[in-house]
C-alpha positions as YAML, in Angstrom:
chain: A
units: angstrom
residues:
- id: 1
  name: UNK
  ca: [132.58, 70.14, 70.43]
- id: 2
  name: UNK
  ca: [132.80, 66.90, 72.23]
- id: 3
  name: UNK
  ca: [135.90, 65.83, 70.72]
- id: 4
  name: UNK
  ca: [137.87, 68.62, 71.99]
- id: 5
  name: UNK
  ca: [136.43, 68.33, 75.47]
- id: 6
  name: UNK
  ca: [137.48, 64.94, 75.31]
- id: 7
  name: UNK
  ca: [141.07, 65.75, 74.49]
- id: 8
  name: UNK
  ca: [140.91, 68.65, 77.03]
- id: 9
  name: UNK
  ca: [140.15, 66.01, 79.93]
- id: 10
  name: UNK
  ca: [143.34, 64.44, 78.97]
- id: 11
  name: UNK
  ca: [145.51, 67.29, 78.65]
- id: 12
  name: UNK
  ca: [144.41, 69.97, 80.74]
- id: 13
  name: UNK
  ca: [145.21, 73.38, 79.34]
- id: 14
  name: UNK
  ca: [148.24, 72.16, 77.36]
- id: 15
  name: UNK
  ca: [148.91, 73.73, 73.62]
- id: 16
  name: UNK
  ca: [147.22, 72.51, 70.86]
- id: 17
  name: UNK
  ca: [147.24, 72.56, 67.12]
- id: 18
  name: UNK
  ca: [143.56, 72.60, 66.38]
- id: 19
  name: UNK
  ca: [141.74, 73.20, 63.07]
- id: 20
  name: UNK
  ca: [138.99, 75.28, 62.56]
- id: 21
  name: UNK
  ca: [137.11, 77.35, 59.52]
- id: 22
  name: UNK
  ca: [135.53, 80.85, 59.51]
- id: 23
  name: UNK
  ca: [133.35, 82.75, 57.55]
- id: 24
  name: UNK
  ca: [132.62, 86.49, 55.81]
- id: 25
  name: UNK
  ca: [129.41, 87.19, 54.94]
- id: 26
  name: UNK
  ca: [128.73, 90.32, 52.75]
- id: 27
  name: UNK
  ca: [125.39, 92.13, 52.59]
- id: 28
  name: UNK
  ca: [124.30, 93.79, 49.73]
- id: 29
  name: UNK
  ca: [126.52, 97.19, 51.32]
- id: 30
  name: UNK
  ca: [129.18, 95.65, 51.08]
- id: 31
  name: UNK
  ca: [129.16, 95.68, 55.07]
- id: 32
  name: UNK
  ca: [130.71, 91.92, 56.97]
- id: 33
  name: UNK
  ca: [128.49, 90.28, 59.35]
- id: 34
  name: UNK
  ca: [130.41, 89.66, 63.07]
- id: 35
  name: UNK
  ca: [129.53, 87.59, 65.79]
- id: 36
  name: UNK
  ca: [129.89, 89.40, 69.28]
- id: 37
  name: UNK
  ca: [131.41, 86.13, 71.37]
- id: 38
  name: UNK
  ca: [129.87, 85.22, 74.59]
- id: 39
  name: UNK
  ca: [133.19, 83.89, 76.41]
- id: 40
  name: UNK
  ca: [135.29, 87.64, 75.77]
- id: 41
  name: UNK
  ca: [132.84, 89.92, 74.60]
- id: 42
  name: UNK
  ca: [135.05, 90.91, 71.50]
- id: 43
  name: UNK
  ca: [133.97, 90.27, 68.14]
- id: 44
  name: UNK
  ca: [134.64, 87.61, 65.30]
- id: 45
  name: UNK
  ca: [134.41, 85.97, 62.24]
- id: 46
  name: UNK
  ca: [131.42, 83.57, 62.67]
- id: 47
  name: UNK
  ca: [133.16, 79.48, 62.96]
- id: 48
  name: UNK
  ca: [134.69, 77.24, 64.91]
- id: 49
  name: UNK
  ca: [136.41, 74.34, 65.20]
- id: 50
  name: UNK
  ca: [136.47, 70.85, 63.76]
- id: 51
  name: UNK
  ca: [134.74, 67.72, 64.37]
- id: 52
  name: UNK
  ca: [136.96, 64.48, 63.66]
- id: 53
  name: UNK
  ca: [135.77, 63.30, 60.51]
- id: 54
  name: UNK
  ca: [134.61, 66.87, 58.81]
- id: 55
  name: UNK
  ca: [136.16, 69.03, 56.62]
- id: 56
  name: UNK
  ca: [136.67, 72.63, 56.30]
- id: 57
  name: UNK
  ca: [134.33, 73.70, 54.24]
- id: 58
  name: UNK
  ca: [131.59, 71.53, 55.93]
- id: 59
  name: UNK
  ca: [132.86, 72.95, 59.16]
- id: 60
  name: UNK
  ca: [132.27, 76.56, 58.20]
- id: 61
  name: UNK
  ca: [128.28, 75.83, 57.40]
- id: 62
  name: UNK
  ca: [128.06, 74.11, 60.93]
- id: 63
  name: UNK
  ca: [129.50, 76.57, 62.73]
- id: 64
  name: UNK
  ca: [128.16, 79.59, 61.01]
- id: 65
  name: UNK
  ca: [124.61, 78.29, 61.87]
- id: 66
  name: UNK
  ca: [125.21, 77.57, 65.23]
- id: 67
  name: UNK
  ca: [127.48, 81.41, 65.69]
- id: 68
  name: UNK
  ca: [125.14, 83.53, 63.85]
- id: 69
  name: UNK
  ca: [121.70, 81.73, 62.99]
- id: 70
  name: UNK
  ca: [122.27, 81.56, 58.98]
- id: 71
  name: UNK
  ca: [122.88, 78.87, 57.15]
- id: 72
  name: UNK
  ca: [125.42, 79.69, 54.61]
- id: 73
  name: UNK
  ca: [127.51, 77.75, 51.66]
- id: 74
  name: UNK
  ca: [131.53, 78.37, 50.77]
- id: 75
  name: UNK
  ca: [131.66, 80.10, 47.63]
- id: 76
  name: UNK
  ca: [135.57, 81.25, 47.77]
- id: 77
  name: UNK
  ca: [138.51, 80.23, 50.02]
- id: 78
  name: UNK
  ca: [140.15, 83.38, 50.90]
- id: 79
  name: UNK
  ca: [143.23, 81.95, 52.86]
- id: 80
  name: UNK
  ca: [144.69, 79.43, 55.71]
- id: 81
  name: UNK
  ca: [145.86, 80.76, 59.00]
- id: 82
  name: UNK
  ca: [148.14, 79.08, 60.61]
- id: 83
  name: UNK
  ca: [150.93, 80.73, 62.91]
- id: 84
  name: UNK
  ca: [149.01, 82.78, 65.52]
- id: 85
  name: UNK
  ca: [148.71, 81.13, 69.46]
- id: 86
  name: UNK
  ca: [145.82, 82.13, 71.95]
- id: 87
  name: UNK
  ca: [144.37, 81.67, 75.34]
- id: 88
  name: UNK
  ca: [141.35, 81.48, 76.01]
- id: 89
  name: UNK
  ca: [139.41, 82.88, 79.46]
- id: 90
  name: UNK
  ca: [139.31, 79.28, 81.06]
- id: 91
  name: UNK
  ca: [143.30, 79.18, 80.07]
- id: 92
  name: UNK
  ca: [143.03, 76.37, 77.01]
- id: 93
  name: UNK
  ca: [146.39, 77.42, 75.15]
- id: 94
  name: UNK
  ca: [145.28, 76.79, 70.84]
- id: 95
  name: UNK
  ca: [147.50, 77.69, 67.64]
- id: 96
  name: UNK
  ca: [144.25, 77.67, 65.19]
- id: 97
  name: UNK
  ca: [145.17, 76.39, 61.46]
- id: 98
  name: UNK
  ca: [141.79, 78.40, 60.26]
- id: 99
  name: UNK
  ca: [140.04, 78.23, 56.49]
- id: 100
  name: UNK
  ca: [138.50, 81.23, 56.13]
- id: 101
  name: UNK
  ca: [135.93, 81.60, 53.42]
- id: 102
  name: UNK
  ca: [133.55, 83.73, 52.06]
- id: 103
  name: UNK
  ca: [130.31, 82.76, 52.29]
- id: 104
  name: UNK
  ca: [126.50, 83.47, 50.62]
- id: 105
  name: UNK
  ca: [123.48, 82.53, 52.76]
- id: 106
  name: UNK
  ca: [121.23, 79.71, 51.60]
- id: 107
  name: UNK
  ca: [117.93, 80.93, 52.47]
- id: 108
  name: UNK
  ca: [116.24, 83.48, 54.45]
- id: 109
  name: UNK
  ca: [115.45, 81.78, 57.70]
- id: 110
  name: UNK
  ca: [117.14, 82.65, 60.80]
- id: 111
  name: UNK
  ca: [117.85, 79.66, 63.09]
- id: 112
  name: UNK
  ca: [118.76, 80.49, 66.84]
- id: 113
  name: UNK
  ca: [122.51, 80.71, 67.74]
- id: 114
  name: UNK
  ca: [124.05, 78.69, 71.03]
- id: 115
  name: UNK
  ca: [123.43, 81.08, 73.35]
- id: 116
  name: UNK
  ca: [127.01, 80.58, 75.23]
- id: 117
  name: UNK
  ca: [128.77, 81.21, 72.21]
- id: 118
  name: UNK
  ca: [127.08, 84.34, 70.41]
- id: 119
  name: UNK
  ca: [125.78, 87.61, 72.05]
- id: 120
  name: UNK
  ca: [125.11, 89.25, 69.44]
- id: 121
  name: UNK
  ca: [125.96, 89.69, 64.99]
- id: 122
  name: UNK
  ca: [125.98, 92.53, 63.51]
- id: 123
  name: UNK
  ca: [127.24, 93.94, 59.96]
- id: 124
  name: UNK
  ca: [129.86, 96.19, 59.71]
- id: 125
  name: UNK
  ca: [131.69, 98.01, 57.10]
- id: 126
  name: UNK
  ca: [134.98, 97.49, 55.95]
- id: 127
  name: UNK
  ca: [135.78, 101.09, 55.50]
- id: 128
  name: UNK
  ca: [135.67, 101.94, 59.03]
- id: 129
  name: UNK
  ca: [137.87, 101.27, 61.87]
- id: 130
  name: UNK
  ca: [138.30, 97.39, 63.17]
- id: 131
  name: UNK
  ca: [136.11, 96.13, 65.90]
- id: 132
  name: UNK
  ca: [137.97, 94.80, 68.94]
- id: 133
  name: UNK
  ca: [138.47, 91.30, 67.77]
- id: 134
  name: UNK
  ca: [139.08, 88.30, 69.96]
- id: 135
  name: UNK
  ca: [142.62, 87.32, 68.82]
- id: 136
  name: UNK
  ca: [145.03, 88.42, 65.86]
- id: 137
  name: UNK
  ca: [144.21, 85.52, 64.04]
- id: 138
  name: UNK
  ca: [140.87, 87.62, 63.18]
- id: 139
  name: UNK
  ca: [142.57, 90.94, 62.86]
- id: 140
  name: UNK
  ca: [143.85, 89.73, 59.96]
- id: 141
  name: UNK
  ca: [141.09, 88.12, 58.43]
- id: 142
  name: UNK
  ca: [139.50, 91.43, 58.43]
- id: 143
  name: UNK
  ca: [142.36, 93.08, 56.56]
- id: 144
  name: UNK
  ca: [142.42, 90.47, 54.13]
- id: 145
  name: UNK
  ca: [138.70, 91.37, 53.53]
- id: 146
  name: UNK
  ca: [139.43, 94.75, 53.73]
- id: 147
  name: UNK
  ca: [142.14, 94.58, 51.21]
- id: 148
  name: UNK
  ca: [139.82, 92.72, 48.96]
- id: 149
  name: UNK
  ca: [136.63, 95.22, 49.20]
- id: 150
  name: UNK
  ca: [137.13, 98.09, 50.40]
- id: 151
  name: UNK
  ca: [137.74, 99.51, 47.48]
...
């Protein structure tokens, strides 16, 4: 995340476009795996943001490691969104263009998560009610998914 610090000395708070990919990982129930975040406490789709240089789909393996310990490969793109804003804790202003994607793990092995980003993952189904998620952005990721299956 260097590159966005770097920016962020520059420009304070200010708005940014940034891109960033997520990911949905299905167990064999059917149930979505969540990340509980370390900076609100709220819940989301395990990713992140870009590196200069990197795309989206090689952003969504990096930052699904480093979110929820599992390495994990792009199998589908499930959609690009692009017109939500948010502010974070510290006050950083974003409007995330975000490739979400659903994902299949690559192996078995769990690799440890950055502790000031993840709490917590845990599975949960798409038939019940939402979790609190972080920003909108993510409430609709999860209907997408729901829409998708629920069924």
């Amino acid at each position: 995340m260097s590159y966005i610090r770097e920016i962020r000395e520059l420009i304070g708070h200010r708005p940014l476009i940034l891109t960033s990919a997520s990911g949905a990982l299905l167990n064999e129930k059917g149930e979505v795996l969540l990340q509980e975040r370390a900076d609100t406490g709220d819940w989301s789709f395990p990713g992140g943001y870009m590196e200069f240089g990197s795309s989206f789909s090689e952003t969504v393996v990096r930052e699904f490691k480093e979110d929820a310990g599992i390495l994990v490969e792009p199998v589908e793109f499930l959609g690009m969104f692009d017109n939500d804003t948010y502010t974070y804790p510290n006050g950083d202003q974003v409007q995330p263009v975000n490739a979400f994607y659903l994902v299949k793990a690559v192996d078995d092995k769990q690799y440890g998560v950055k502790e000031s980003e993840t709490i917590s993952t845990k599975y949960f189904s798409l038939k019940e009610k939402m979790p609190s998620f972080f920003n909108e952005q993510h409430e609709k990721m999860w209907r997408v998914l729901q829409k998708r299956f629920s069924k």
